[in-house]
Amino acid sequence: MSTIAINSMAVRPIAVNPMAFGPTARANHASAAPAAHLRLTRRGRVVLTSLAAIPLVIAALVFAVNGGSAVATGQVASTSFDYVTVEPGQSLWQVAEHIAPSADLRDVVADIVHLNRLESTNLQPGQKIAIPTQYSH
Protein backbone atom coordinates (compact mmCIF):
# COMPACT_ATOMS: atom_id res chain seq x y z
CA MET A 1 0.00 0.00 0.00
CA SER A 2 1.09 3.38 -0.80
CA THR A 3 0.43 6.31 1.33
CA ILE A 4 -0.46 9.68 -0.02
CA ALA A 5 0.63 12.61 1.89
CA ILE A 6 -1.84 15.46 1.80
CA ASN A 7 -0.55 18.83 2.56
CA SER A 8 -2.91 20.31 4.98
CA MET A 9 -3.60 23.95 4.56
CA ALA A 10 -4.95 25.97 7.27
CA VAL A 11 -8.30 27.41 6.29
CA ARG A 12 -9.22 30.55 8.04
CA PRO A 13 -12.76 31.84 8.16
CA ILE A 14 -13.36 35.15 6.37
CA ALA A 15 -15.58 37.72 7.96
CA VAL A 16 -18.26 38.74 5.44
CA ASN A 17 -20.55 41.68 5.91
CA PRO A 18 -24.04 40.53 4.90
CA MET A 19 -24.95 44.08 3.77
CA ALA A 20 -22.02 44.21 1.33
CA PHE A 21 -23.93 42.31 -1.34
CA GLY A 22 -27.32 44.02 -1.03
CA PRO A 23 -28.79 46.85 -3.15
CA THR A 24 -27.33 49.52 -0.88
CA ALA A 25 -23.82 48.24 -1.42
CA ARG A 26 -23.87 49.30 -5.07
CA ALA A 27 -25.16 52.76 -4.19
CA ASN A 28 -22.49 53.25 -1.55
CA HIS A 29 -19.80 52.06 -3.93
CA ALA A 30 -20.98 54.37 -6.77
CA SER A 31 -21.15 57.43 -4.56
CA ALA A 32 -17.68 56.85 -3.27
CA ALA A 33 -16.09 57.13 -6.73
CA PRO A 34 -15.46 60.67 -8.02
CA ALA A 35 -17.34 61.75 -11.14
CA ALA A 36 -15.24 61.38 -14.27
CA HIS A 37 -14.64 64.62 -16.20
CA LEU A 38 -14.39 64.64 -19.96
CA ARG A 39 -11.05 66.08 -21.03
CA LEU A 40 -10.62 66.99 -24.66
CA THR A 41 -7.27 67.38 -26.26
CA ARG A 42 -6.64 70.07 -28.85
CA ARG A 43 -7.15 67.54 -31.63
CA GLY A 44 -10.40 66.40 -30.03
CA ARG A 45 -11.71 69.97 -29.87
CA VAL A 46 -10.84 70.50 -33.54
CA VAL A 47 -12.62 67.30 -34.55
CA LEU A 48 -15.68 68.09 -32.43
CA THR A 49 -15.89 71.64 -33.78
CA SER A 50 -15.51 70.39 -37.34
CA LEU A 51 -18.26 67.82 -36.89
CA ALA A 52 -20.58 70.48 -35.47
CA ALA A 53 -19.77 72.94 -38.28
CA ILE A 54 -20.27 70.56 -41.22
CA PRO A 55 -24.12 70.69 -41.15
CA LEU A 56 -24.03 74.48 -40.92
CA VAL A 57 -21.71 74.77 -43.90
CA ILE A 58 -23.86 72.38 -45.94
CA ALA A 59 -27.02 74.34 -45.04
CA ALA A 60 -25.36 77.62 -46.05
CA LEU A 61 -24.27 76.17 -49.39
CA VAL A 62 -27.74 74.78 -50.11
CA PHE A 63 -29.29 78.14 -49.27
CA ALA A 64 -26.77 80.02 -51.40
CA VAL A 65 -27.37 77.78 -54.40
CA ASN A 66 -31.17 77.48 -54.18
CA GLY A 67 -32.24 80.41 -52.03
CA GLY A 68 -31.50 83.25 -54.38
CA SER A 69 -32.87 81.85 -57.59
CA ALA A 70 -35.24 83.98 -59.60
CA VAL A 71 -37.73 82.63 -62.06
CA ALA A 72 -37.62 84.21 -65.49
CA THR A 73 -40.77 84.35 -67.54
CA GLY A 74 -41.27 84.91 -71.22
CA GLN A 75 -43.53 87.89 -70.58
CA VAL A 76 -42.24 91.33 -71.42
CA ALA A 77 -43.34 94.21 -69.27
CA SER A 78 -45.31 96.57 -71.44
CA THR A 79 -44.67 99.86 -69.70
CA SER A 80 -44.94 103.00 -71.75
CA PHE A 81 -43.82 106.43 -70.70
CA ASP A 82 -44.48 109.91 -71.87
CA TYR A 83 -41.39 111.75 -72.97
CA VAL A 84 -40.53 115.43 -72.71
CA THR A 85 -37.91 117.12 -74.87
CA VAL A 86 -35.75 119.59 -72.95
CA GLU A 87 -35.80 123.14 -74.36
CA PRO A 88 -32.70 125.38 -74.36
CA GLY A 89 -32.17 126.94 -70.90
CA GLN A 90 -34.72 124.62 -69.25
CA SER A 91 -33.72 122.93 -65.97
CA LEU A 92 -34.97 119.70 -64.45
CA TRP A 93 -36.83 121.72 -61.84
CA GLN A 94 -38.68 123.62 -64.53
CA VAL A 95 -39.60 120.36 -66.27
CA ALA A 96 -40.89 118.99 -62.95
CA GLU A 97 -42.93 122.14 -62.34
CA HIS A 98 -44.39 121.95 -65.86
CA ILE A 99 -45.48 118.28 -65.64
CA ALA A 100 -46.70 118.28 -62.00
CA PRO A 101 -47.49 121.79 -60.75
CA SER A 102 -49.45 120.60 -57.70
CA ALA A 103 -46.98 117.93 -56.51
CA ASP A 104 -43.92 118.38 -54.33
CA LEU A 105 -41.16 119.30 -56.80
CA ARG A 106 -38.48 117.49 -54.79
CA ASP A 107 -40.35 114.18 -55.18
CA VAL A 108 -40.98 114.78 -58.88
CA VAL A 109 -37.31 115.58 -59.56
CA ALA A 110 -36.19 112.53 -57.55
CA ASP A 111 -38.58 110.30 -59.52
CA ILE A 112 -37.38 111.66 -62.87
CA VAL A 113 -33.71 111.23 -61.90
CA HIS A 114 -34.38 107.66 -60.73
CA LEU A 115 -36.43 106.69 -63.79
CA ASN A 116 -33.92 108.08 -66.29
CA ARG A 117 -30.88 107.01 -64.27
CA LEU A 118 -29.46 110.50 -64.44
CA GLU A 119 -26.13 111.13 -62.72
CA SER A 120 -26.98 114.78 -62.07
CA THR A 121 -29.82 117.23 -62.55
CA ASN A 122 -28.04 118.93 -65.45
CA LEU A 123 -29.90 118.59 -68.75
CA GLN A 124 -28.88 119.18 -72.36
CA PRO A 125 -31.14 120.95 -74.86
CA GLY A 126 -32.92 118.42 -77.07
CA GLN A 127 -32.53 115.61 -74.49
CA LYS A 128 -35.60 113.36 -74.16
CA ILE A 129 -36.63 112.56 -70.60
CA ALA A 130 -39.10 109.86 -69.59
CA ILE A 131 -41.81 111.09 -67.25
CA PRO A 132 -43.21 108.77 -64.52
CA THR A 133 -46.75 107.66 -65.33
CA GLN A 134 -48.29 109.23 -62.21
CA TYR A 135 -47.27 112.69 -63.48
CA SER A 136 -48.24 112.33 -67.14
CA HIS A 137 -51.50 114.02 -68.19
Coordinates of N, CA and C in Angstrom, one line a residue:
M1 N 0.8 -1.2 0.0 CA 0.0 0.0 0.0 C 0.8 1.2 0.0
S2 N 0.4 2.1 -0.8 CA 1.1 3.4 -0.8 C 0.3 4.4 0.0
T3 N 1.1 5.3 0.5 CA 0.4 6.3 1.3 C 0.6 7.6 0.6
I4 N -0.4 8.4 0.6 CA -0.5 9.7 0.0 C -0.4 10.7 1.1
A5 N 0.5 11.6 0.9 CA 0.6 12.6 1.9 C -0.2 13.8 1.4
I6 N -1.0 14.3 2.1 CA -1.8 15.5 1.8 C -1.3 16.6 2.6
N7 N -1.0 17.6 1.9 CA -0.5 18.8 2.6 C -1.8 19.5 3.1
S8 N -1.7 19.7 4.3 CA -2.9 20.3 5.0 C -2.7 21.8 5.1
M9 N -3.6 22.5 4.5 CA -3.6 23.9 4.6 C -4.5 24.4 5.7
A10 N -4.1 25.4 6.2 CA -5.0 26.0 7.3 C -6.0 26.9 6.6
V11 N -7.2 26.6 6.8 CA -8.3 27.4 6.3 C -8.8 28.3 7.4
R12 N -8.8 29.6 7.1 CA -9.2 30.6 8.0 C -10.6 31.1 7.6
P13 N -11.5 31.3 8.5 CA -12.8 31.8 8.2 C -12.6 33.3 7.8
I14 N -13.4 33.8 6.8 CA -13.4 35.1 6.4 C -14.6 35.8 6.9
A15 N -14.4 37.0 7.5 CA -15.6 37.7 8.0 C -16.2 38.4 6.8
V16 N -17.5 38.2 6.6 CA -18.3 38.7 5.4 C -19.4 39.6 6.0
N17 N -19.5 40.8 5.5 CA -20.5 41.7 5.9 C -21.8 41.3 5.1
P18 N -22.9 40.9 5.7 CA -24.0 40.5 4.9 C -24.6 41.7 4.1
M19 N -24.4 42.9 4.5 CA -25.0 44.1 3.8 C -24.1 44.5 2.6
A20 N -22.9 43.8 2.4 CA -22.0 44.2 1.3 C -22.5 43.8 0.0
F21 N -23.4 42.8 -0.1 CA -23.9 42.3 -1.3 C -25.4 42.7 -1.6
G22 N -25.9 43.6 -0.8 CA -27.3 44.0 -1.0 C -27.4 45.2 -2.0
P23 N -28.6 45.7 -2.2 CA -28.8 46.8 -3.1 C -28.1 48.1 -2.7
T24 N -28.0 48.3 -1.4 CA -27.3 49.5 -0.9 C -25.8 49.5 -1.1
A25 N -25.3 48.3 -1.3 CA -23.8 48.2 -1.4 C -23.4 48.9 -2.7
R26 N -24.2 48.7 -3.8 CA -23.9 49.3 -5.1 C -24.0 50.8 -5.0
A27 N -25.0 51.3 -4.3 CA -25.2 52.8 -4.2 C -24.0 53.4 -3.4
N28 N -23.6 52.7 -2.3 CA -22.5 53.2 -1.5 C -21.2 53.2 -2.4
H29 N -21.0 52.2 -3.1 CA -19.8 52.1 -3.9 C -19.8 53.1 -5.0
A30 N -20.9 53.4 -5.7 CA -21.0 54.4 -6.8 C -20.8 55.8 -6.3
S31 N -21.3 56.1 -5.1 CA -21.1 57.4 -4.6 C -19.7 57.7 -4.1
A32 N -19.0 56.7 -3.8 CA -17.7 56.9 -3.3 C -16.7 57.2 -4.4
A33 N -17.0 56.8 -5.6 CA -16.1 57.1 -6.7 C -16.3 58.6 -7.2
P34 N -15.3 59.3 -7.5 CA -15.5 60.7 -8.0 C -16.0 60.6 -9.4
A35 N -16.8 61.7 -9.8 CA -17.3 61.8 -11.1 C -16.2 62.0 -12.1
A36 N -16.3 61.3 -13.2 CA -15.2 61.4 -14.3 C -15.5 62.6 -15.1
H37 N -14.5 63.4 -15.4 CA -14.6 64.6 -16.2 C -14.1 64.3 -17.6
L38 N -14.8 64.8 -18.6 CA -14.4 64.6 -20.0 C -13.3 65.7 -20.3
R39 N -12.2 65.2 -20.7 CA -11.1 66.1 -21.0 C -10.8 65.9 -22.5
L40 N -10.9 67.0 -23.2 CA -10.6 67.0 -24.7 C -9.2 67.6 -25.0
T41 N -8.5 66.9 -25.8 CA -7.3 67.4 -26.3 C -7.5 68.4 -27.3
R42 N -6.5 69.1 -27.8 CA -6.6 70.1 -28.8 C -7.2 69.4 -30.1
R43 N -6.7 68.3 -30.4 CA -7.1 67.5 -31.6 C -8.6 67.2 -31.5
G44 N -9.0 66.8 -30.3 CA -10.4 66.4 -30.0 C -11.3 67.6 -30.2
R45 N -10.9 68.8 -29.7 CA -11.7 70.0 -29.9 C -11.8 70.3 -31.3
V46 N -10.8 70.2 -32.1 CA -10.8 70.5 -33.5 C -11.8 69.6 -34.2
V47 N -11.7 68.3 -33.9 CA -12.6 67.3 -34.6 C -14.1 67.6 -34.2
L48 N -14.3 67.8 -32.9 CA -15.7 68.1 -32.4 C -16.3 69.4 -33.1
T49 N -15.4 70.4 -33.2 CA -15.9 71.6 -33.8 C -16.2 71.4 -35.3
S50 N -15.3 70.7 -35.9 CA -15.5 70.4 -37.3 C -16.8 69.6 -37.6
L51 N -17.0 68.6 -36.7 CA -18.3 67.8 -36.9 C -19.5 68.7 -36.6
A52 N -19.4 69.6 -35.7 CA -20.6 70.5 -35.5 C -20.8 71.5 -36.6
A53 N -19.7 71.9 -37.3 CA -19.8 72.9 -38.3 C -20.2 72.4 -39.6
I54 N -20.0 71.1 -39.9 CA -20.3 70.6 -41.2 C -21.7 70.7 -41.6
P55 N -22.7 70.5 -40.7 CA -24.1 70.7 -41.1 C -24.4 72.2 -41.4
L56 N -23.8 73.1 -40.7 CA -24.0 74.5 -40.9 C -23.5 74.9 -42.3
V57 N -22.3 74.4 -42.6 CA -21.7 74.8 -43.9 C -22.6 74.2 -45.0
I58 N -23.0 73.0 -44.9 CA -23.9 72.4 -45.9 C -25.2 73.2 -46.1
A59 N -25.8 73.6 -45.0 CA -27.0 74.3 -45.0 C -26.8 75.7 -45.7
A60 N -25.7 76.3 -45.4 CA -25.4 77.6 -46.1 C -25.1 77.5 -47.6
L61 N -24.5 76.4 -48.0 CA -24.3 76.2 -49.4 C -25.6 75.9 -50.1
V62 N -26.4 75.1 -49.5 CA -27.7 74.8 -50.1 C -28.6 76.1 -50.2
F63 N -28.5 76.9 -49.2 CA -29.3 78.1 -49.3 C -28.7 79.1 -50.3
A64 N -27.4 79.1 -50.4 CA -26.8 80.0 -51.4 C -27.1 79.6 -52.8
V65 N -27.1 78.3 -53.1 CA -27.4 77.8 -54.4 C -28.8 77.9 -54.8
N66 N -29.7 77.5 -53.9 CA -31.2 77.5 -54.2 C -32.0 78.7 -53.7
G67 N -31.5 79.4 -52.7 CA -32.2 80.4 -52.0 C -32.4 81.7 -52.9
G68 N -31.4 82.0 -53.7 CA -31.5 83.3 -54.4 C -31.9 83.1 -55.8
S69 N -32.5 82.0 -56.2 CA -32.9 81.8 -57.6 C -34.1 82.6 -57.9
A70 N -34.1 83.2 -59.1 CA -35.2 84.0 -59.6 C -35.8 83.2 -60.8
V71 N -37.1 83.3 -61.0 CA -37.7 82.6 -62.1 C -38.0 83.6 -63.2
A72 N -37.4 83.3 -64.3 CA -37.6 84.2 -65.5 C -38.8 83.7 -66.3
T73 N -39.6 84.7 -66.7 CA -40.8 84.3 -67.5 C -40.6 84.9 -68.9
G74 N -41.4 84.4 -69.8 CA -41.3 84.9 -71.2 C -42.1 86.2 -71.5
Q75 N -42.7 86.7 -70.4 CA -43.5 87.9 -70.6 C -42.7 89.1 -70.5
V76 N -43.0 90.1 -71.4 CA -42.2 91.3 -71.4 C -43.1 92.4 -70.8
A77 N -42.6 93.2 -69.9 CA -43.3 94.2 -69.3 C -43.6 95.3 -70.3
S78 N -44.9 95.6 -70.4 CA -45.3 96.6 -71.4 C -45.6 97.9 -70.7
T79 N -44.5 98.6 -70.4 CA -44.7 99.9 -69.7 C -44.3 101.0 -70.7
S80 N -45.2 101.9 -70.8 CA -44.9 103.0 -71.8 C -44.9 104.3 -70.9
F81 N -44.0 105.2 -71.4 CA -43.8 106.4 -70.7 C -44.1 107.6 -71.7
D82 N -44.4 108.7 -71.1 CA -44.5 109.9 -71.9 C -43.1 110.5 -71.8
Y83 N -42.7 111.1 -72.9 CA -41.4 111.8 -73.0 C -41.5 113.2 -73.2
V84 N -40.6 114.0 -72.6 CA -40.5 115.4 -72.7 C -39.2 115.8 -73.3
T85 N -39.2 116.7 -74.3 CA -37.9 117.1 -74.9 C -37.5 118.4 -74.2
V86 N -36.3 118.4 -73.7 CA -35.8 119.6 -72.9 C -35.5 120.7 -73.9
E87 N -36.0 121.9 -73.6 CA -35.8 123.1 -74.4 C -34.5 123.8 -73.9
P88 N -33.9 124.7 -74.8 CA -32.7 125.4 -74.4 C -33.0 126.2 -73.1
G89 N -32.1 126.1 -72.1 CA -32.2 126.9 -70.9 C -33.1 126.3 -69.9
Q90 N -33.7 125.2 -70.2 CA -34.7 124.6 -69.2 C -34.0 123.7 -68.3
S91 N -34.3 123.8 -67.0 CA -33.7 122.9 -66.0 C -34.7 121.8 -65.6
L92 N -34.2 120.8 -64.9 CA -35.0 119.7 -64.5 C -36.1 120.2 -63.5
W93 N -35.8 121.2 -62.7 CA -36.8 121.7 -61.8 C -38.0 122.4 -62.6
Q94 N -37.6 123.0 -63.7 CA -38.7 123.6 -64.5 C -39.5 122.6 -65.2
V95 N -38.9 121.5 -65.7 CA -39.6 120.4 -66.3 C -40.5 119.8 -65.2
A96 N -40.1 119.6 -64.0 CA -40.9 119.0 -63.0 C -42.1 119.9 -62.6
E97 N -41.8 121.2 -62.6 CA -42.9 122.1 -62.3 C -44.0 122.1 -63.5
H98 N -43.5 122.0 -64.7 CA -44.4 121.9 -65.9 C -45.3 120.7 -65.9
I99 N -44.7 119.5 -65.5 CA -45.5 118.3 -65.6 C -46.3 118.0 -64.4
A100 N -45.9 118.5 -63.2 CA -46.7 118.3 -62.0 C -46.7 119.5 -61.1
P101 N -47.5 120.5 -61.5 CA -47.5 121.8 -60.7 C -48.0 121.7 -59.3
S102 N -48.9 120.7 -59.0 CA -49.4 120.6 -57.7 C -48.7 119.6 -56.8
A103 N -47.7 118.9 -57.3 CA -47.0 117.9 -56.5 C -45.7 118.6 -55.9
D104 N -45.2 117.9 -54.9 CA -43.9 118.4 -54.3 C -42.8 118.2 -55.4
L105 N -42.2 119.3 -55.7 CA -41.2 119.3 -56.8 C -40.0 118.4 -56.5
R106 N -39.6 118.3 -55.2 CA -38.5 117.5 -54.8 C -38.7 116.0 -55.1
D107 N -40.0 115.6 -54.9 CA -40.4 114.2 -55.2 C -40.4 113.9 -56.7
V108 N -40.9 114.9 -57.4 CA -41.0 114.8 -58.9 C -39.6 114.7 -59.5
V109 N -38.7 115.6 -59.1 CA -37.3 115.6 -59.6 C -36.6 114.3 -59.2
A110 N -36.8 113.8 -58.0 CA -36.2 112.5 -57.5 C -36.7 111.4 -58.4
D111 N -38.0 111.4 -58.7 CA -38.6 110.3 -59.5 C -38.0 110.3 -60.9
I112 N -37.9 111.5 -61.5 CA -37.4 111.7 -62.9 C -35.9 111.2 -62.9
V113 N -35.1 111.6 -61.9 CA -33.7 111.2 -61.9 C -33.6 109.7 -61.8
H114 N -34.4 109.1 -60.9 CA -34.4 107.7 -60.7 C -34.8 106.9 -62.0
L115 N -35.9 107.4 -62.6 CA -36.4 106.7 -63.8 C -35.5 106.8 -65.0
N116 N -34.8 107.9 -65.2 CA -33.9 108.1 -66.3 C -32.5 107.7 -66.0
R117 N -32.2 107.4 -64.7 CA -30.9 107.0 -64.3 C -29.9 108.1 -64.6
L118 N -30.3 109.3 -64.2 CA -29.5 110.5 -64.4 C -28.4 110.6 -63.3
E119 N -27.2 111.0 -63.7 CA -26.1 111.1 -62.7 C -26.2 112.5 -62.0
S120 N -26.8 113.4 -62.7 CA -27.0 114.8 -62.1 C -28.3 115.4 -62.6
T121 N -28.6 116.6 -62.1 CA -29.8 117.2 -62.5 C -29.6 118.1 -63.7
N122 N -28.4 118.1 -64.3 CA -28.0 118.9 -65.5 C -28.6 118.3 -66.7
L123 N -29.3 119.1 -67.5 CA -29.9 118.6 -68.7 C -29.3 119.3 -70.0
Q124 N -29.4 118.6 -71.1 CA -28.9 119.2 -72.4 C -30.1 119.5 -73.2
P125 N -30.0 120.6 -74.0 CA -31.1 120.9 -74.9 C -31.3 119.8 -75.9
G126 N -32.6 119.5 -76.1 CA -32.9 118.4 -77.1 C -32.9 117.0 -76.4
Q127 N -32.5 116.9 -75.2 CA -32.5 115.6 -74.5 C -34.0 115.2 -74.2
K128 N -34.3 113.9 -74.4 CA -35.6 113.4 -74.2 C -35.6 112.7 -72.8
I129 N -36.5 113.1 -72.0 CA -36.6 112.6 -70.6 C -37.9 111.8 -70.4
A130 N -37.9 110.6 -69.9 CA -39.1 109.9 -69.6 C -39.7 110.4 -68.3
I131 N -41.0 110.5 -68.4 CA -41.8 111.1 -67.3 C -42.5 109.9 -66.6
P132 N -42.5 109.8 -65.2 CA -43.2 108.8 -64.5 C -44.7 108.9 -64.8
T133 N -45.3 107.7 -64.9 CA -46.8 107.7 -65.3 C -47.7 108.4 -64.4
Q134 N -47.4 108.5 -63.1 CA -48.3 109.2 -62.2 C -48.3 110.7 -62.5
Y135 N -47.3 111.3 -63.2 CA -47.3 112.7 -63.5 C -47.7 113.0 -64.9
S136 N -47.9 112.0 -65.8 CA -48.2 112.3 -67.1 C -49.7 112.6 -67.2
H137 N -50.1 113.5 -68.1 CA -51.5 114.0 -68.2 C -52.4 113.0 -68.9

